[in-house]
Coordinates of C-alpha atoms in Angstrom, one line a residue:
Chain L
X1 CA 128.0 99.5 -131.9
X2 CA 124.5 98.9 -130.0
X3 CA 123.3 98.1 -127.0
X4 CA 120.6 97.6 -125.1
X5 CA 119.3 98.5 -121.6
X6 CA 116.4 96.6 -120.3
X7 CA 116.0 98.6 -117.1
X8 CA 114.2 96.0 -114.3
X9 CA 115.5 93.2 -113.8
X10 CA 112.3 91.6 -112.0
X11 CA 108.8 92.7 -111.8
X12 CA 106.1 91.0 -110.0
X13 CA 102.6 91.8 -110.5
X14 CA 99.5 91.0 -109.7
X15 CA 96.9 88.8 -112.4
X16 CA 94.4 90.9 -114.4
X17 CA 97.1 94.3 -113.8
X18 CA 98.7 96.0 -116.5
X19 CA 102.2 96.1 -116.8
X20 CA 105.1 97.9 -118.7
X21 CA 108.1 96.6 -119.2
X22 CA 111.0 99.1 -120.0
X23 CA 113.6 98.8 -123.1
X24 CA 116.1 101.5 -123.8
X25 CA 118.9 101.5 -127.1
X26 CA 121.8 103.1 -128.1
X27 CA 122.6 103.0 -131.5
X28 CA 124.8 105.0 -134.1
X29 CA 122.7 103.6 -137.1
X30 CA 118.8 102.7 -137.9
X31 CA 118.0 99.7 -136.1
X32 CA 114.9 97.2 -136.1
X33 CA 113.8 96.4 -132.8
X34 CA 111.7 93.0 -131.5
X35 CA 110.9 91.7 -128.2
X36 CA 111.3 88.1 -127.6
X37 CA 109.5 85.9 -124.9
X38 CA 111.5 82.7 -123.0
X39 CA 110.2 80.0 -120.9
X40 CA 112.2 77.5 -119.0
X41 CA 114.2 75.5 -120.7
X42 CA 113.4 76.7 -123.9
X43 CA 114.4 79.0 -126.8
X44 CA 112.9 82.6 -127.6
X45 CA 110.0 82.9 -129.4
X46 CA 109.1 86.2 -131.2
X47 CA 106.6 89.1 -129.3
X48 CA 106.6 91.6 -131.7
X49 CA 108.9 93.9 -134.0
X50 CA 109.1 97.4 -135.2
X51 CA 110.3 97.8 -138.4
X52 CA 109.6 101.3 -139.8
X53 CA 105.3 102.8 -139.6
X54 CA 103.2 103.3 -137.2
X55 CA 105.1 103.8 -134.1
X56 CA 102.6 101.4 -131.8
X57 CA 103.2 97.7 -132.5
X58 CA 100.8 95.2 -131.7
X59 CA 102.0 91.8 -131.1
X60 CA 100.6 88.0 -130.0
X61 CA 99.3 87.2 -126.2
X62 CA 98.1 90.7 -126.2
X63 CA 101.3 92.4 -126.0
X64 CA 102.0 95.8 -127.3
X65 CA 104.9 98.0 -127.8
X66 CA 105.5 101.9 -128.3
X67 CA 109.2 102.8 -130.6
X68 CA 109.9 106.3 -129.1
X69 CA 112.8 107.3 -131.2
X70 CA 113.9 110.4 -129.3
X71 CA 113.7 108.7 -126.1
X72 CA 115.5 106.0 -127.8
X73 CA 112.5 103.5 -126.0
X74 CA 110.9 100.4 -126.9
X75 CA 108.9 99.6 -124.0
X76 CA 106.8 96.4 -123.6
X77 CA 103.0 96.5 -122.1
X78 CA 99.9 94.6 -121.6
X79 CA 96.6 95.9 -120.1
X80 CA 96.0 92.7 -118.2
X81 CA 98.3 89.7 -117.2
X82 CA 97.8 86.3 -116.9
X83 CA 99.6 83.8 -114.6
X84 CA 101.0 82.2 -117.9
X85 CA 102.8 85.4 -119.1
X86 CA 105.4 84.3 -116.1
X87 CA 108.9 84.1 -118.2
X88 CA 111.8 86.3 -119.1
X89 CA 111.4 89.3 -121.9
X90 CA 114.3 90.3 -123.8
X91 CA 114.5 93.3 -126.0
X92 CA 116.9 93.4 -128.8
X93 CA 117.9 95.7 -131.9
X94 CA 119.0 94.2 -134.9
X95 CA 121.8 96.4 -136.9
X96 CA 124.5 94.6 -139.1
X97 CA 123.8 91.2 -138.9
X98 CA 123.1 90.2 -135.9
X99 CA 120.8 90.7 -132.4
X100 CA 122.2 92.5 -129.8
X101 CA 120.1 92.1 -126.5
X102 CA 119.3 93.5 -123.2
X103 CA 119.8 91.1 -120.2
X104 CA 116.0 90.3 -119.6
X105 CA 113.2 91.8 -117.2
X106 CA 111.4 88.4 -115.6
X107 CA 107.9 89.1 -115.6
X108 CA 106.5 87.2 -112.2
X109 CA 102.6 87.2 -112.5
X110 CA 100.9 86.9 -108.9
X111 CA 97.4 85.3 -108.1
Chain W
X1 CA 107.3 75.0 -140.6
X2 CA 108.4 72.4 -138.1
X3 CA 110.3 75.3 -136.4
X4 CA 114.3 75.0 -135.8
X5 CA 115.4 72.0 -134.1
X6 CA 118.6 71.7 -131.6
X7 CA 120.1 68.3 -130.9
X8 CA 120.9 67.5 -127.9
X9 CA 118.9 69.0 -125.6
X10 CA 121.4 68.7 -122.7
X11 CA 125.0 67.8 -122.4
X12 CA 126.9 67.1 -119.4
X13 CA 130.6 66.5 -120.1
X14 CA 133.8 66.6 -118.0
X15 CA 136.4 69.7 -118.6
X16 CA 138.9 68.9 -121.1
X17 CA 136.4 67.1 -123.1
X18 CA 135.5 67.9 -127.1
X19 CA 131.7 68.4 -127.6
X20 CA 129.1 69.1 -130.9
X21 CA 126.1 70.7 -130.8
X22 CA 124.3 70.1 -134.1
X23 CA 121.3 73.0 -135.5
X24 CA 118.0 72.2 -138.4
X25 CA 117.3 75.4 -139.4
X26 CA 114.2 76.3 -140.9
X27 CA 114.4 74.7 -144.0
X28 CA 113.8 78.1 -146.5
X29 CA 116.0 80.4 -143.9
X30 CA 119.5 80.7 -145.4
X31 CA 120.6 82.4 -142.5
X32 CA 121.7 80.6 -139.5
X33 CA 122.9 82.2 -136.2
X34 CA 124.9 80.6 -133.2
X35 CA 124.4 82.1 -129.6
X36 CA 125.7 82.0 -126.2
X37 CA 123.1 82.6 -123.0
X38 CA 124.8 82.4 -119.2
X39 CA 122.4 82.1 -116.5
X40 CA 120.5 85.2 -116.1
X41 CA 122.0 87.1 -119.3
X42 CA 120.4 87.8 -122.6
X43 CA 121.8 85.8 -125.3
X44 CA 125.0 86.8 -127.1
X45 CA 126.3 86.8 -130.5
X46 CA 128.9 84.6 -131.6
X47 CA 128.8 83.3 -135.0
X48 CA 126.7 83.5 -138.2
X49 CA 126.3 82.0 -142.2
X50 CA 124.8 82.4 -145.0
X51 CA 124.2 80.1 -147.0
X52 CA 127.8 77.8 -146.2
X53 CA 129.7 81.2 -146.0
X54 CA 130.9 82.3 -142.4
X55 CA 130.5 85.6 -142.9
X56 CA 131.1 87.1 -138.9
X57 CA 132.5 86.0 -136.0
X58 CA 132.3 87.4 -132.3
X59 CA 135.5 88.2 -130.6
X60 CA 133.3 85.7 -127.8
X61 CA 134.5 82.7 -130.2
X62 CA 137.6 81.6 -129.1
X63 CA 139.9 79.7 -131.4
X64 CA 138.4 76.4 -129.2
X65 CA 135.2 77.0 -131.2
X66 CA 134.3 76.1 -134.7
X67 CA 131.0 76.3 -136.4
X68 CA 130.6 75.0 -139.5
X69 CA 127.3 74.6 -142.2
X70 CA 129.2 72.2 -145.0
X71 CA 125.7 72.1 -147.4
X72 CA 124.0 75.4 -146.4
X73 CA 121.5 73.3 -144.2
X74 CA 122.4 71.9 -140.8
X75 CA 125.1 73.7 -138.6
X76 CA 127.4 72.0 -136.3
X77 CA 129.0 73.8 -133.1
X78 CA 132.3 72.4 -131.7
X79 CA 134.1 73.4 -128.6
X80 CA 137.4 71.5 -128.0
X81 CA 139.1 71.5 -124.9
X82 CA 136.3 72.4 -122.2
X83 CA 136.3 74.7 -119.7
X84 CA 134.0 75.4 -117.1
X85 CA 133.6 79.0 -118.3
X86 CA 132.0 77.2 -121.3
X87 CA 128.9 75.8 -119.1
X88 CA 125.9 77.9 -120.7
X89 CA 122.6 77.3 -123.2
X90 CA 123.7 77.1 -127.0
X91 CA 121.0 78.8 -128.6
X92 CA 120.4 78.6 -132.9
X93 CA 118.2 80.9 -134.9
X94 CA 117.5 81.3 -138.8
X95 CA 116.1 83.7 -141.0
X96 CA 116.0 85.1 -144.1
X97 CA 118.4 87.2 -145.4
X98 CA 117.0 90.1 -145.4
X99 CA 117.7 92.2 -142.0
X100 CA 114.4 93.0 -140.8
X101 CA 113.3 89.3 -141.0
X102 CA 113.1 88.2 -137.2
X103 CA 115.2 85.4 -136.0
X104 CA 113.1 82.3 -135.2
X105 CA 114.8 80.3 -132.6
X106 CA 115.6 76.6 -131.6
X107 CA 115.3 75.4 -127.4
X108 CA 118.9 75.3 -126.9
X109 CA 121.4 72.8 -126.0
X110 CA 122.0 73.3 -122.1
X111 CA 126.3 72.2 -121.8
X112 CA 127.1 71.7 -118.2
X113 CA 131.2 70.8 -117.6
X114 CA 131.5 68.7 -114.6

């Protein structure tokens, strides 16, 4: 079995700061990882995904992400926020068949 | 692509009450995922096909829930019997068969039970 461990449930920041958001696994077999972005009232739309490669992941809206397999980390940054990155992130590894996910970090970008 | 599309958007229905929640997948994805998301919570897993074939089933799918996807296209989503316990966002997804294809996800249907 998986899971998934996104460790803040709320982060405010400032515009124009960088920010990291945290993602941590547990898994007994290889697993692809992917971090998905939600707005109100809508579904998840796809950040970015490590498959296998290069360890740093570069994804849309200026998002990055670092796999860290002995730290068993995925975490999500950007070098400078924007008031519409305001929504809930959700990591999630994919083993088997389906997406197991962490409860969300909700990313509250300040003026 | 015109993306995955989840009818209806919102449901309000009183306990007791049957409902169906229909899912348009991508139209190439042959992979079709059903989802649960409380308020606050990541989604959860509860059912998935391929193709027509159920192939797996979360222990979170009580035996008041039945998915079906008769031509390998649209999905359906029934709950019979309502409960408020059932009051969440329904959330579909497709892909393609291969596991390191992401999941591309519709907006939900939002139940409420009255």
């Amino acid at each position: 079995a998986q899971s998934v461990t996104q460790l803040d449930s709320q982060v405010p920041v400032f515009e124009e700061a960088p920010v990291e958001l945290r993602c941590n696994y547990s898994s007994s077999v290889s697993v692809y990882l992917f971090w998905y972005v939600q707005y109100p009232n809508q579904g998840l739309q796809l950040l970015l995904k490590y498959l296998s490669g290069s360890t740093l992941v570069k994804g849309i809206n200026g998002f990055e992400a670092e796999f860290n397999k002995s730290q068993t980390s995925f975490h999500l940054r950007k070098p400078s926020v924007h008031i519409s990155d305001t929504a809930e992130y959700f990591c999630a590894v994919h083993a088997g068949n389906m997406l197991t996910f962490g409860g969300g970090t909700r990313l509250m970008v300040k003026p | 692509d015109t993306g995955v599309s989840q009818n209806p958007r919102h449901k309000i229905t009183k306990r007791g009450q049957n409902v169906t929640f229909r899912c348009d997948p991508i139209s190439e994805h042959n992979r079709l995922y059903w989802y649960r998301q409380t308020l606050g919570q990541g989604p959860e897993f509860l059912t998935y096909f391929q193709n027509e074939a159920q192939l797996e089933k979360s222990r979170l799918l009580s035996d008041r829930f039945s998915a079906e996807r008769p031509k390998g296209s649209f999905s359906t989503l029934e709950i019979q019997r309502t409960e408020q316990g059932d009051s969440a966002m329904y959330l579909c997804a497709s892909s393609f068969t291969s596991s390191n294809q992401p999941q591309h996800f519709g907006d939900g249907t939002r139940l409420s039970i009255l």
